[in-house]
XYZ file of C-alpha atoms in Angstrom:
714
model
C 0.050 -0.349 -0.078
C 1.494 3.097 -1.064
C 2.002 5.799 2.319
C 3.435 9.357 2.354
C 6.538 9.718 4.189
C 6.188 10.974 8.023
C 9.014 10.697 9.320
C 12.178 13.246 10.539
C 14.032 12.631 7.498
C 10.796 12.814 5.339
C 10.378 16.494 7.413
C 13.888 17.653 6.577
C 13.293 17.019 2.711
C 10.062 18.700 2.503
C 11.975 21.533 4.392
C 14.359 21.596 1.937
C 12.284 21.071 -0.582
C 10.254 24.270 0.379
C 12.598 26.786 1.018
C 13.527 25.600 -2.702
C 10.126 26.623 -3.409
C 10.135 29.846 -2.281
C 13.298 30.992 -3.280
C 12.095 29.965 -6.369
C 8.892 31.660 -5.914
C 10.232 34.982 -4.952
C 12.702 34.458 -7.998
C 9.890 33.897 -10.754
C 7.810 36.947 -9.084
C 10.583 39.537 -8.853
C 11.383 38.429 -12.652
C 7.828 38.872 -13.310
C 7.924 42.352 -11.901
C 11.064 43.053 -13.989
C 9.559 42.120 -17.621
C 5.845 44.216 -16.588
C 8.550 47.547 -15.057
C 10.139 46.542 -18.535
C 7.726 46.270 -20.911
C 5.996 49.587 -18.940
C 8.795 51.357 -19.319
C 9.644 50.108 -23.638
C 5.862 50.946 -24.133
C 6.518 54.058 -22.880
C 9.498 54.550 -24.910
C 7.897 53.736 -27.742
C 5.042 56.755 -27.647
C 8.038 59.172 -26.784
C 9.500 57.839 -30.289
C 6.974 57.724 -32.779
C 6.525 62.094 -31.916
C 10.416 62.616 -31.584
C 11.892 61.917 -34.934
C 15.418 62.545 -33.489
C 15.211 60.020 -30.577
C 14.343 56.903 -33.437
C 18.059 56.094 -33.624
C 18.202 55.377 -29.461
C 14.835 54.336 -29.845
C 16.295 51.415 -32.132
C 18.978 50.416 -30.517
C 17.392 50.373 -27.077
C 14.705 47.620 -28.636
C 17.736 46.132 -30.752
C 19.406 45.624 -27.144
C 16.292 44.124 -25.692
C 15.701 41.530 -28.407
C 19.847 40.141 -28.226
C 18.718 40.071 -24.203
C 16.252 37.837 -25.011
C 18.031 35.629 -27.549
C 20.819 35.104 -24.905
C 18.088 34.294 -22.504
C 17.464 31.607 -24.659
C 20.752 30.712 -25.044
C 21.397 30.696 -21.345
C 18.402 28.505 -20.909
C 19.492 26.022 -23.518
C 22.980 25.604 -22.085
C 21.568 25.040 -18.509
C 19.462 21.918 -19.281
C 22.278 20.959 -22.269
C 24.720 21.489 -19.234
C 23.008 19.657 -16.358
C 24.445 16.318 -16.074
C 27.805 17.608 -16.486
C 26.946 21.097 -13.751
C 25.386 17.641 -11.572
C 28.332 15.945 -10.882
C 30.205 19.167 -10.180
C 27.933 19.151 -7.155
C 28.918 17.296 -3.523
C 26.744 14.314 -3.327
C 23.946 14.221 -0.430
C 25.216 13.001 3.260
C 23.329 11.660 5.829
C 25.108 14.378 8.244
C 23.007 16.898 6.000
C 19.726 15.598 7.884
C 21.044 17.051 11.447
C 20.169 20.647 12.011
C 22.528 23.000 13.998
C 22.063 23.704 17.892
C 22.451 27.339 16.960
C 20.091 30.053 17.433
C 20.090 33.993 16.520
C 21.619 35.670 19.086
C 19.800 37.918 21.849
C 19.245 41.479 20.172
C 17.237 43.411 21.814
C 17.873 46.458 19.710
C 17.156 49.932 21.258
C 16.420 48.177 24.223
C 20.037 47.655 24.990
C 20.295 51.428 25.648
C 20.220 53.019 28.980
C 18.469 56.264 28.653
C 20.717 59.313 29.402
C 20.074 60.989 32.816
C 19.900 64.772 32.744
C 23.135 66.846 34.415
C 22.373 68.862 36.802
C 25.529 71.652 35.889
C 22.727 71.693 32.080
C 20.546 73.905 34.425
C 22.542 75.930 35.506
C 21.214 79.843 35.192
C 23.305 81.515 32.648
C 25.518 83.807 33.738
C 24.408 87.726 33.807
C 26.320 90.589 34.620
C 25.997 91.942 38.333
C 26.191 89.913 41.486
C 23.475 88.162 41.102
C 21.755 88.603 44.438
C 18.163 89.162 44.776
C 15.233 87.425 44.380
C 15.194 87.864 40.750
C 18.527 85.413 40.944
C 16.619 82.744 43.378
C 13.759 82.137 41.018
C 15.993 81.804 38.390
C 17.730 78.781 40.324
C 14.659 77.202 41.735
C 12.931 77.222 37.680
C 16.139 75.141 36.754
C 16.261 73.654 39.436
C 12.947 72.344 39.073
C 13.270 71.471 35.513
C 15.982 69.406 36.383
C 14.030 66.825 39.045
C 10.466 67.423 36.421
C 13.427 65.947 33.893
C 15.091 63.471 35.935
C 11.670 62.285 36.968
C 10.485 61.533 33.917
C 14.451 59.868 32.152
C 14.269 57.323 35.455
C 10.730 56.812 34.545
C 11.587 56.209 31.244
C 14.499 54.484 32.073
C 12.387 51.558 34.252
C 9.995 51.094 31.800
C 13.283 50.221 29.969
C 14.553 47.647 31.539
C 11.257 45.882 32.511
C 10.571 45.749 28.762
C 14.383 44.353 28.244
C 13.545 42.074 31.308
C 9.755 41.029 29.189
C 11.453 40.914 25.912
C 14.989 38.926 27.772
C 12.136 36.577 29.687
C 10.126 35.912 25.682
C 13.478 35.211 24.019
C 14.458 32.781 27.384
C 11.301 30.537 26.546
C 11.187 30.769 22.504
C 15.078 29.447 22.972
C 13.730 26.601 24.819
C 11.290 25.691 22.308
C 13.026 25.772 19.275
C 16.436 24.369 20.860
C 13.687 21.185 22.208
C 12.055 21.085 18.357
C 15.959 21.313 17.298
C 16.794 17.914 19.555
C 13.785 16.301 19.109
C 14.047 16.250 15.331
C 18.252 14.915 15.470
C 17.150 12.295 18.234
C 14.487 10.955 14.899
C 17.286 11.399 12.645
C 19.193 10.012 14.553
C 17.105 6.968 15.425
C 16.263 6.492 11.269
C 20.111 6.664 10.336
C 20.378 3.931 12.917
C 17.824 1.480 11.349
C 19.532 2.942 8.126
C 22.581 0.949 9.082
C 20.966 -1.964 9.585
C 19.285 -2.269 6.376
C 14.946 -1.613 7.822
C 13.705 -1.531 4.046
C 11.244 1.422 5.338
C 14.677 3.452 6.758
C 16.565 2.845 3.286
C 13.334 4.019 0.978
C 12.434 7.114 3.320
C 15.875 7.970 3.533
C 17.119 7.343 -0.353
C 13.791 9.528 -1.388
C 14.174 12.411 1.076
C 17.597 12.725 -0.581
C 16.292 12.869 -4.211
C 13.396 15.046 -3.494
C 15.669 17.785 -1.660
C 18.574 17.685 -4.059
C 19.880 21.157 -5.426
C 20.940 19.741 -8.238
C 17.869 20.420 -10.246
C 16.878 24.256 -12.153
C 14.158 25.694 -11.861
C 11.187 24.394 -14.077
C 11.965 20.730 -13.644
C 9.474 18.314 -12.152
C 10.553 15.946 -9.054
C 7.623 14.040 -8.689
C 8.375 10.557 -7.332
C 7.266 7.386 -5.593
C 9.748 4.255 -4.738
C 9.417 1.081 -3.125
C 13.091 -1.409 -2.031
C 12.805 -5.025 -1.978
C 15.728 -5.972 0.589
C 16.466 -10.085 -0.355
C 17.665 -8.332 -3.797
C 18.765 -4.719 -2.588
C 17.061 -3.348 -4.964
C 15.355 0.533 -4.786
C 12.362 0.573 -7.747
C 11.946 4.069 -8.641
C 9.461 6.288 -10.510
C 10.434 9.471 -11.433
C 8.699 12.699 -13.455
C 10.403 13.933 -16.240
C 10.501 17.275 -17.457
C 7.506 18.088 -20.709
C 8.679 19.398 -23.811
C 7.488 22.632 -23.056
C 10.810 22.866 -20.613
C 13.006 23.605 -23.395
C 12.793 27.126 -25.375
C 10.437 26.817 -28.508
C 12.345 29.486 -30.087
C 16.251 29.791 -30.880
C 16.521 33.974 -31.350
C 14.263 37.181 -31.612
C 14.962 39.928 -33.863
C 13.519 43.538 -33.958
C 11.681 44.666 -36.892
C 12.049 48.146 -37.355
C 9.994 48.384 -40.104
C 6.595 47.261 -38.126
C 8.238 48.327 -34.669
C 7.855 45.047 -33.255
C 9.995 42.086 -32.411
C 9.858 38.584 -34.149
C 10.124 35.518 -32.648
C 12.586 32.856 -34.882
C 11.671 29.179 -34.186
C 13.810 26.190 -33.410
C 14.326 23.818 -35.621
C 12.008 20.674 -34.610
C 14.792 18.359 -35.293
C 17.540 20.276 -32.854
C 14.715 20.823 -30.401
C 13.825 16.867 -30.372
C 17.141 16.191 -29.831
C 17.586 18.056 -27.296
C 14.713 16.844 -25.342
C 15.778 13.473 -25.906
C 19.460 14.239 -24.959
C 17.427 15.951 -21.721
C 15.876 12.939 -20.214
C 18.730 10.777 -21.328
C 20.743 13.448 -18.418
C 17.400 13.358 -15.871
C 17.950 9.332 -15.571
C 21.807 9.279 -15.306
C 21.531 12.669 -13.334
C 18.799 10.157 -10.716
C 21.288 7.346 -10.602
C 23.703 9.770 -9.693
C 22.375 10.987 -6.691
C 20.769 7.515 -5.354
C 24.236 5.326 -5.815
C 25.452 8.739 -3.746
C 23.324 9.117 -1.202
C 23.606 5.218 -0.919
C 26.741 5.915 1.859
C 25.913 2.338 3.624
C 25.783 1.177 0.323
C 22.966 -0.650 1.241
C 21.978 -1.109 -2.519
C 22.784 -3.651 -5.201
C 20.533 -2.339 -7.825
C 18.298 0.656 -9.171
C 15.868 0.178 -11.279
C 14.771 3.468 -12.485
C 11.677 4.624 -14.715
C 11.221 7.915 -15.910
C 7.217 8.970 -17.022
C 5.437 12.595 -17.358
C 1.878 12.817 -16.945
C -0.109 13.566 -20.287
C -4.024 14.505 -20.298
C -5.524 10.886 -21.649
C -7.101 12.330 -24.330
C -10.191 9.721 -24.197
C -11.010 10.352 -20.035
C -9.256 13.901 -19.530
C -7.528 12.644 -16.630
C -3.702 12.903 -15.811
C -1.947 9.757 -16.803
C 2.164 8.582 -16.673
C 3.404 7.775 -19.681
C 6.491 6.355 -19.974
C 9.404 7.470 -21.608
C 12.932 5.693 -20.044
C 13.435 2.794 -18.358
C 16.308 1.193 -16.771
C 17.708 -1.143 -14.557
C 21.251 -1.054 -12.936
C 23.577 -2.103 -10.324
C 25.910 -0.367 -8.583
C 28.763 -2.336 -10.066
C 28.042 -0.769 -13.829
C 27.315 2.258 -12.937
C 30.658 3.430 -11.314
C 32.108 2.204 -14.086
C 31.018 5.114 -16.326
C 32.842 8.976 -15.841
C 29.189 10.430 -16.184
C 31.327 13.938 -16.436
C 32.653 13.164 -19.414
C 29.721 10.711 -21.756
C 26.597 11.764 -24.034
C 24.077 10.805 -21.902
C 22.014 9.078 -24.143
C 24.864 6.880 -25.905
C 25.731 5.777 -21.792
C 22.287 5.343 -20.879
C 21.156 3.638 -23.868
C 24.620 1.294 -24.201
C 26.504 1.179 -21.309
C 23.621 1.096 -19.410
C 21.775 -1.349 -20.708
C 18.210 0.912 -20.532
C 15.748 2.103 -22.235
C 15.170 5.768 -24.060
C 11.503 6.607 -26.126
C 12.569 6.895 -29.526
C 10.445 9.677 -30.213
C 9.349 11.757 -26.619
C 7.710 14.857 -28.298
C 5.175 12.415 -29.637
C 4.845 10.341 -26.823
C 5.836 7.650 -27.598
C 6.061 5.248 -24.679
C 9.101 2.671 -23.206
C 7.445 -0.191 -21.327
C 8.803 0.280 -17.319
C 11.023 -2.690 -15.891
C 9.978 -2.642 -12.594
C 7.198 -0.766 -11.256
C 7.127 0.150 -6.836
C 4.629 -2.100 -4.834
C 5.584 -5.314 -6.127
C 4.794 -7.859 -4.997
C 2.817 -5.841 -2.202
C 5.712 -3.362 -1.015
C 5.179 -0.530 0.662
C 5.183 2.754 -1.926
C 6.825 6.064 -0.388
C 6.033 9.224 -2.758
C 7.126 12.573 -2.368
C 6.101 15.838 -4.273
C 2.869 15.339 -7.097
C -0.518 15.348 -5.096
C -1.070 16.934 -1.462
C 0.182 14.332 1.018
C -3.364 15.583 2.694
C -4.795 15.079 0.048
C -7.541 11.539 -0.931
C -5.625 9.525 -3.496
C -7.651 9.469 -6.884
C -8.002 5.771 -7.585
C -8.953 6.730 -11.012
C -5.105 7.454 -11.854
C -3.053 5.384 -8.813
C -0.469 2.515 -9.929
C -2.059 -0.548 -10.439
C -0.313 -2.251 -8.232
C -1.050 0.676 -5.845
C -4.598 -0.038 -5.871
C -4.486 -3.524 -5.661
C -2.114 -3.548 -2.628
C -4.862 -1.111 -1.371
C -7.444 -3.114 -2.067
C -5.675 -6.261 -0.028
C -5.735 -3.896 3.153
C -9.216 -3.155 2.664
C -9.567 -7.220 3.338
C -7.148 -7.007 6.041
C -8.942 -3.545 7.921
C -12.152 -5.898 7.481
C -10.881 -8.238 9.376
C -9.446 -10.799 6.678
C -5.797 -12.148 5.417
C -5.240 -11.007 1.994
C -2.105 -10.690 -0.194
C -1.486 -9.588 -3.599
C -0.282 -12.316 -6.229
C 1.980 -12.227 -7.938
C 1.510 -10.970 -12.300
C 2.855 -14.466 -14.063
C -0.034 -17.381 -13.069
C -1.980 -15.550 -11.024
C -5.035 -17.082 -13.300
C -6.978 -13.478 -13.389
C -6.841 -12.910 -9.146
C -5.159 -9.815 -7.643
C -5.849 -10.829 -4.002
C -6.142 -13.714 -2.349
C -7.844 -13.781 0.758
C -8.951 -15.276 3.778
C -12.158 -14.968 6.009
C -11.134 -16.329 9.022
C -15.303 -16.654 10.145
C -15.864 -20.707 10.691
C -19.497 -20.311 8.917
C -19.368 -17.756 6.275
C -15.356 -17.226 5.806
C -13.268 -19.381 3.074
C -11.032 -18.681 0.354
C -11.694 -15.497 -1.570
C -10.697 -15.074 -5.134
C -10.641 -10.727 -5.897
C -9.865 -9.418 -9.092
C -9.412 -5.825 -9.263
C -10.252 -3.644 -12.559
C -9.044 -0.077 -12.453
C -11.664 0.799 -15.157
C -13.185 3.968 -15.623
C -16.206 2.630 -17.927
C -18.540 0.341 -16.940
C -17.502 -3.348 -16.591
C -18.334 -5.890 -19.195
C -20.267 -9.045 -17.915
C -17.586 -11.260 -19.704
C -15.400 -10.065 -16.810
C -17.854 -11.358 -14.871
C -18.351 -14.437 -15.790
C -14.636 -14.789 -15.908
C -14.371 -14.382 -12.576
C -16.897 -17.111 -11.635
C -15.291 -19.373 -13.561
C -11.431 -18.779 -12.155
C -13.625 -19.332 -8.478
C -14.941 -22.817 -9.311
C -11.443 -24.025 -11.337
C -9.574 -22.684 -7.699
C -12.260 -23.771 -6.210
C -13.205 -20.427 -4.183
C -15.041 -19.805 -1.142
C -16.662 -16.389 -3.371
C -15.273 -14.590 -5.974
C -15.240 -10.767 -5.177
C -14.562 -7.852 -8.569
C -13.560 -4.460 -7.143
C -13.975 -1.391 -9.797
C -13.481 1.894 -10.032
C -16.796 2.310 -12.251
C -19.881 0.355 -12.560
C -21.594 -3.292 -13.829
C -24.549 -3.048 -15.714
C -27.558 -4.583 -15.115
C -26.567 -8.232 -16.926
C -24.187 -8.291 -14.564
C -26.058 -8.176 -11.745
C -28.527 -10.637 -12.886
C -25.846 -13.033 -13.789
C -23.951 -13.024 -9.422
C -28.000 -13.207 -7.988
C -28.158 -16.782 -6.549
C -24.414 -17.135 -7.473
C -21.166 -16.923 -4.079
C -19.576 -13.679 -6.596
C -20.085 -9.843 -4.582
C -19.794 -7.202 -7.506
C -18.051 -3.814 -5.087
C -18.675 -0.334 -7.650
C -16.252 2.521 -7.446
C -19.016 4.468 -5.174
C -19.081 1.524 -3.274
C -14.995 1.526 -2.669
C -14.693 4.900 -1.163
C -17.125 3.798 1.025
C -16.347 1.060 2.463
C -12.375 2.392 2.280
C -13.771 5.096 4.429
C -15.718 3.477 6.375
C -12.442 1.278 7.418
C -10.357 4.412 7.851
C -8.385 4.221 4.220
C -8.279 7.087 1.830
C -9.488 6.977 -1.756
C -11.357 8.893 -4.109
C -12.951 8.996 -7.706
C -11.350 11.565 -9.660
C -9.514 14.937 -9.052
C -10.318 17.302 -5.658
C -12.576 19.969 -5.946
C -10.487 23.213 -5.166
C -7.501 20.941 -7.739
C -6.289 22.296 -10.759
C -3.853 21.646 -13.537
C -0.725 23.300 -12.259
C -2.072 22.048 -8.264
C -2.491 26.371 -7.628
C -5.275 28.784 -7.945
C -4.636 30.926 -10.948
C -3.914 34.853 -10.873
C -6.528 36.213 -12.334
C -4.049 40.166 -11.880
C -1.617 38.422 -14.234
C -3.778 38.043 -17.025
C -5.539 41.186 -16.708
C -1.550 43.015 -16.665
C -0.950 40.954 -19.751
C -4.162 42.393 -22.046
C -4.008 45.554 -20.508
C -0.071 46.483 -21.878
C -0.912 44.879 -24.986
C -3.863 47.688 -24.871
C -1.596 50.531 -24.384
C 0.173 49.707 -27.411
C -2.380 48.849 -29.803
C -5.578 51.651 -28.392
C -4.931 54.773 -30.726
C -7.628 56.887 -29.017
C -6.572 56.614 -25.089
C -5.268 59.258 -23.064
C -1.793 59.542 -21.418
C -2.505 62.143 -17.914
C 0.960 63.348 -17.503
C 1.009 65.629 -14.235
C 3.687 68.167 -12.932
C 3.724 70.329 -9.649
C 6.080 72.770 -8.415
C 8.311 71.616 -4.823
C 9.858 68.898 -3.760
C 6.801 67.399 -2.084
C 6.519 63.483 -3.120
C 3.623 62.204 -4.094
C 0.971 59.188 -4.721
C -0.731 60.491 -7.357
C -4.134 57.599 -7.641
C -7.230 57.306 -9.498
C -10.836 56.062 -9.186
C -13.666 54.613 -11.436
C -17.340 55.954 -10.402
C -20.605 55.724 -10.674
C -21.367 59.116 -9.569
C -19.626 59.643 -5.738
C -18.967 55.945 -5.426
C -15.959 53.862 -6.599
C -17.105 50.348 -8.600
C -15.216 48.515 -6.245
C -12.012 48.471 -4.764
C -10.391 46.804 -7.604
C -11.235 50.133 -9.343
C -9.090 52.591 -7.301
C -5.742 52.458 -9.166
C -2.653 53.471 -7.255
C 0.687 52.024 -6.542
C -0.459 49.058 -4.998
C -3.257 48.367 -7.586
C -1.648 49.595 -10.112
C -4.244 48.571 -13.406
C -8.220 48.350 -13.324
C -9.836 44.397 -14.347
C -10.306 45.587 -17.410
C -6.655 47.349 -18.267
C -8.828 50.544 -19.213
C -7.152 52.387 -16.563
C -3.197 52.483 -15.113
C -0.229 53.413 -13.826
C 2.157 54.361 -16.304
C 5.919 55.669 -16.304
C 6.376 59.736 -16.231
C 7.584 61.180 -19.369
C 9.087 64.259 -20.721
C 9.592 65.827 -17.678
C 6.349 64.939 -15.808
C 6.468 63.383 -12.432
C 3.304 61.209 -12.534
C 0.935 59.965 -15.444
C -2.314 58.106 -15.897
C -3.158 55.818 -19.013
C -7.153 56.043 -19.516
C -9.568 54.178 -22.382
C -12.460 55.657 -22.345
C -14.188 54.144 -24.961
C -13.583 50.530 -22.761
C -14.215 52.305 -19.173
C -17.229 49.836 -17.969
C -20.399 50.950 -19.010
C -21.841 52.146 -15.830
C -18.967 54.497 -15.020
C -19.420 58.341 -16.031
C -16.725 59.674 -13.627
C -12.371 59.087 -13.103
C -11.314 61.116 -10.740
C -7.927 61.714 -9.670
C -5.864 62.174 -6.769
C -2.747 63.620 -5.580
C -1.474 62.381 -1.934
C 1.424 62.381 0.099
C 3.838 59.596 -0.305
C 3.610 57.694 3.782
C 6.573 55.766 2.570
C 8.940 58.759 1.952
C 7.760 61.951 4.004
C 4.755 60.703 6.549
C 4.615 64.022 8.439
C 4.877 66.024 5.005
C 1.435 67.809 3.637
C 0.708 69.705 0.585
C 2.111 72.378 1.033
C 4.881 72.496 -1.269
C 2.227 71.522 -4.199
C 1.811 74.249 -6.502
C 1.308 75.516 -10.122
C 0.293 72.074 -11.153
C -1.194 71.145 -13.824
C -2.915 67.608 -16.181
C -0.884 67.525 -19.598
C -3.336 65.253 -21.675
C -1.242 63.610 -24.996
C -2.403 60.318 -26.730
C 0.085 57.439 -26.484
C 2.468 59.238 -29.211
C 3.141 61.555 -27.402
C 1.281 64.534 -28.746
C -0.129 66.748 -26.291
C -3.944 67.756 -26.398
C -4.700 70.006 -23.732
C -3.228 71.313 -20.777
C -5.713 71.343 -17.322
C -4.980 73.750 -14.710
C -5.312 71.854 -11.325
C -5.892 73.533 -7.412
C -2.362 74.243 -5.387
C -2.028 72.093 -1.859
C -2.637 73.467 1.386
C -1.007 73.714 4.548
C -2.571 70.391 7.106
C -3.654 68.555 4.411
C -1.955 65.226 3.052
C -4.606 64.223 0.468
C -6.454 66.352 -2.567
C -9.095 66.285 -5.525
C -7.318 67.498 -8.259
C -10.762 66.492 -10.822
C -13.000 64.805 -12.565
C -13.477 63.652 -15.926
C -16.805 63.386 -16.460
C -19.300 61.667 -18.686
C -21.633 63.505 -20.447
C -25.305 62.638 -22.075
C -23.762 62.349 -25.557
C -20.760 60.260 -24.181
C -18.049 62.820 -24.735
C -15.900 63.078 -21.365
C -15.657 66.463 -20.247
C -12.696 67.585 -17.096
C -13.976 69.086 -14.096
C -12.092 70.437 -12.004
C -11.655 69.564 -8.043
C -9.519 71.624 -4.966
C -11.269 69.486 -1.806
C -8.568 68.609 0.453
C -8.480 66.281 3.239
C -6.457 67.176 6.248
C -4.379 64.367 8.847
C -2.790 60.730 8.355
C -6.050 60.247 7.711
C -6.599 61.963 4.386
C -6.031 59.411 2.019
C -8.508 57.207 3.911
C -10.661 59.616 4.566
C -11.158 60.926 0.768
C -11.391 56.872 -0.271
C -14.516 55.928 2.501
C -16.331 59.078 1.105
C -15.835 57.477 -2.350
C -17.595 54.226 -1.047
C -14.366 51.946 -0.092
C -14.039 50.440 3.033
C -11.077 50.808 4.700
C -10.476 48.968 8.120
């Protein structure tokens, strides 16, 4: 039966993999943000260049440089994948010591709490020396006032120091509790690792497969974008690891070989990579992946527990008949340790090494999903299977896509949970029986022949009749046919009155749950093809970038003001005085509306801010676009709009041609947000600009402004 890894090594492996996922996600987010920023900059520069002939040369040079940069990125990706095996061979192999967590914690760092409050000095409060003798009531009054100030300040400083010391003591105690808990958790983890390593040295099968799969799953040698889903089982008598490893799809190889800038059309043209080159590179990449997996497994086996590894490489594909994901095996190899150690991986041709030197099989046309028969699958003869990656550990396994041998073992486990003895049969010569079960009940018990069919369509009546014939020939007391689909009326009529039981897919799921096992039919409701929730903002962003280049009727609102005050310029798409929704409030954290009709853009031609608006694409219920200026809270949270003077809005088209200049109100002391004005839709469909001028004072100026326009802010 398949199970998920739950030991300390698996925990460690999952932690390492999560860190890699976080790093990859941060890298993708940064790259996406950089691409968007560069695309916005290119769009703005393109618009400016169209209106200014003298900038055409520099503009063309930048576009050509950008095309060369994209070509370099394509070349770098191909080089990275072509050198996968050579690069991986240069990385250190996994060590069991890496499973242990260092018992080191960040030192106690109280920060400003470590600095004592300075106490006032009495001599600093002495009255200033005056001419004359300094006698009389005036002098005494000055001395008394100075002493009073000193005592007041001294009392305040002592109070602050006492408060600091109390806060420091509280923080030190909080750190102590955290450190004690963190060290205890690290020591529990390390104790569990040591116990697992002790079991590993003894060659216990569960420990062997846990350790090797954890090492392989957490390996850092795989570049971004390559999968690492795996499942494995260990056969102690043969000292053999059976391993399924997910191979990368063809899409990881760039389809384009270079990018050229076409100045006549002012666009980039991608030149397709030759099909034969891409096909050859993909086959070589798959061979490199198989060899690198073998290198990681044998390298991690520091205790020489393995004599051989049977590795099956697969890709997840969609079955066109059912629409479900199903594995397609593209490579397989059964490799002994001695044969593997005889090759110099850093200098081999990957395909020749896998096929010729190691006797493996590699699909002749992996780009067309031409499959090869897997040598031997994990879980054979009822061995436990450990998996990493793929389906979430907390989700129930999908019976429809489960490995056939795993499915048979699950059915056997169900019979055992029901109080019977059950084992899966050997694949050859089983007479059509997948599970041999024995019911110990003295009255109704006896031998049961179980057949398992992981079908998607209705089981034909011939299968039911064949099982009945097998029951009679084996002398079994009963026959049970278990399927993931269902049976027709003729099958139920046939088994009526016979020692036969039919278990449909829905009945099977109910029985699994009843006896504490897991299973479901089909994908979980929240599943998507990629396992992640789609980001609607990304699609909207891509659309708006394209629209910025192709919408000739759009307007660019370039804003300028005197003074050095740092401002955020915002836009609200409204019906009357109420914004259409939170996503129609465009500002630095929401740079575009969902439909892309309003978005922020880089300022050009001396402007300090700019907003791109396509009035014709605004929602039908929108009748005004309100422009707002507010103090940048990060640049200067204590500033006001005093420096916001001589402001104007420059109305241009995307090509940079100026259509109008709109004057707006100056800012006033104490105000932190200001309505610059609004574009309002008239009865004929035209848009007119109405100057604003209403200001909002205080630190919550912008919050109060957006609240008035219907946005709820906590």
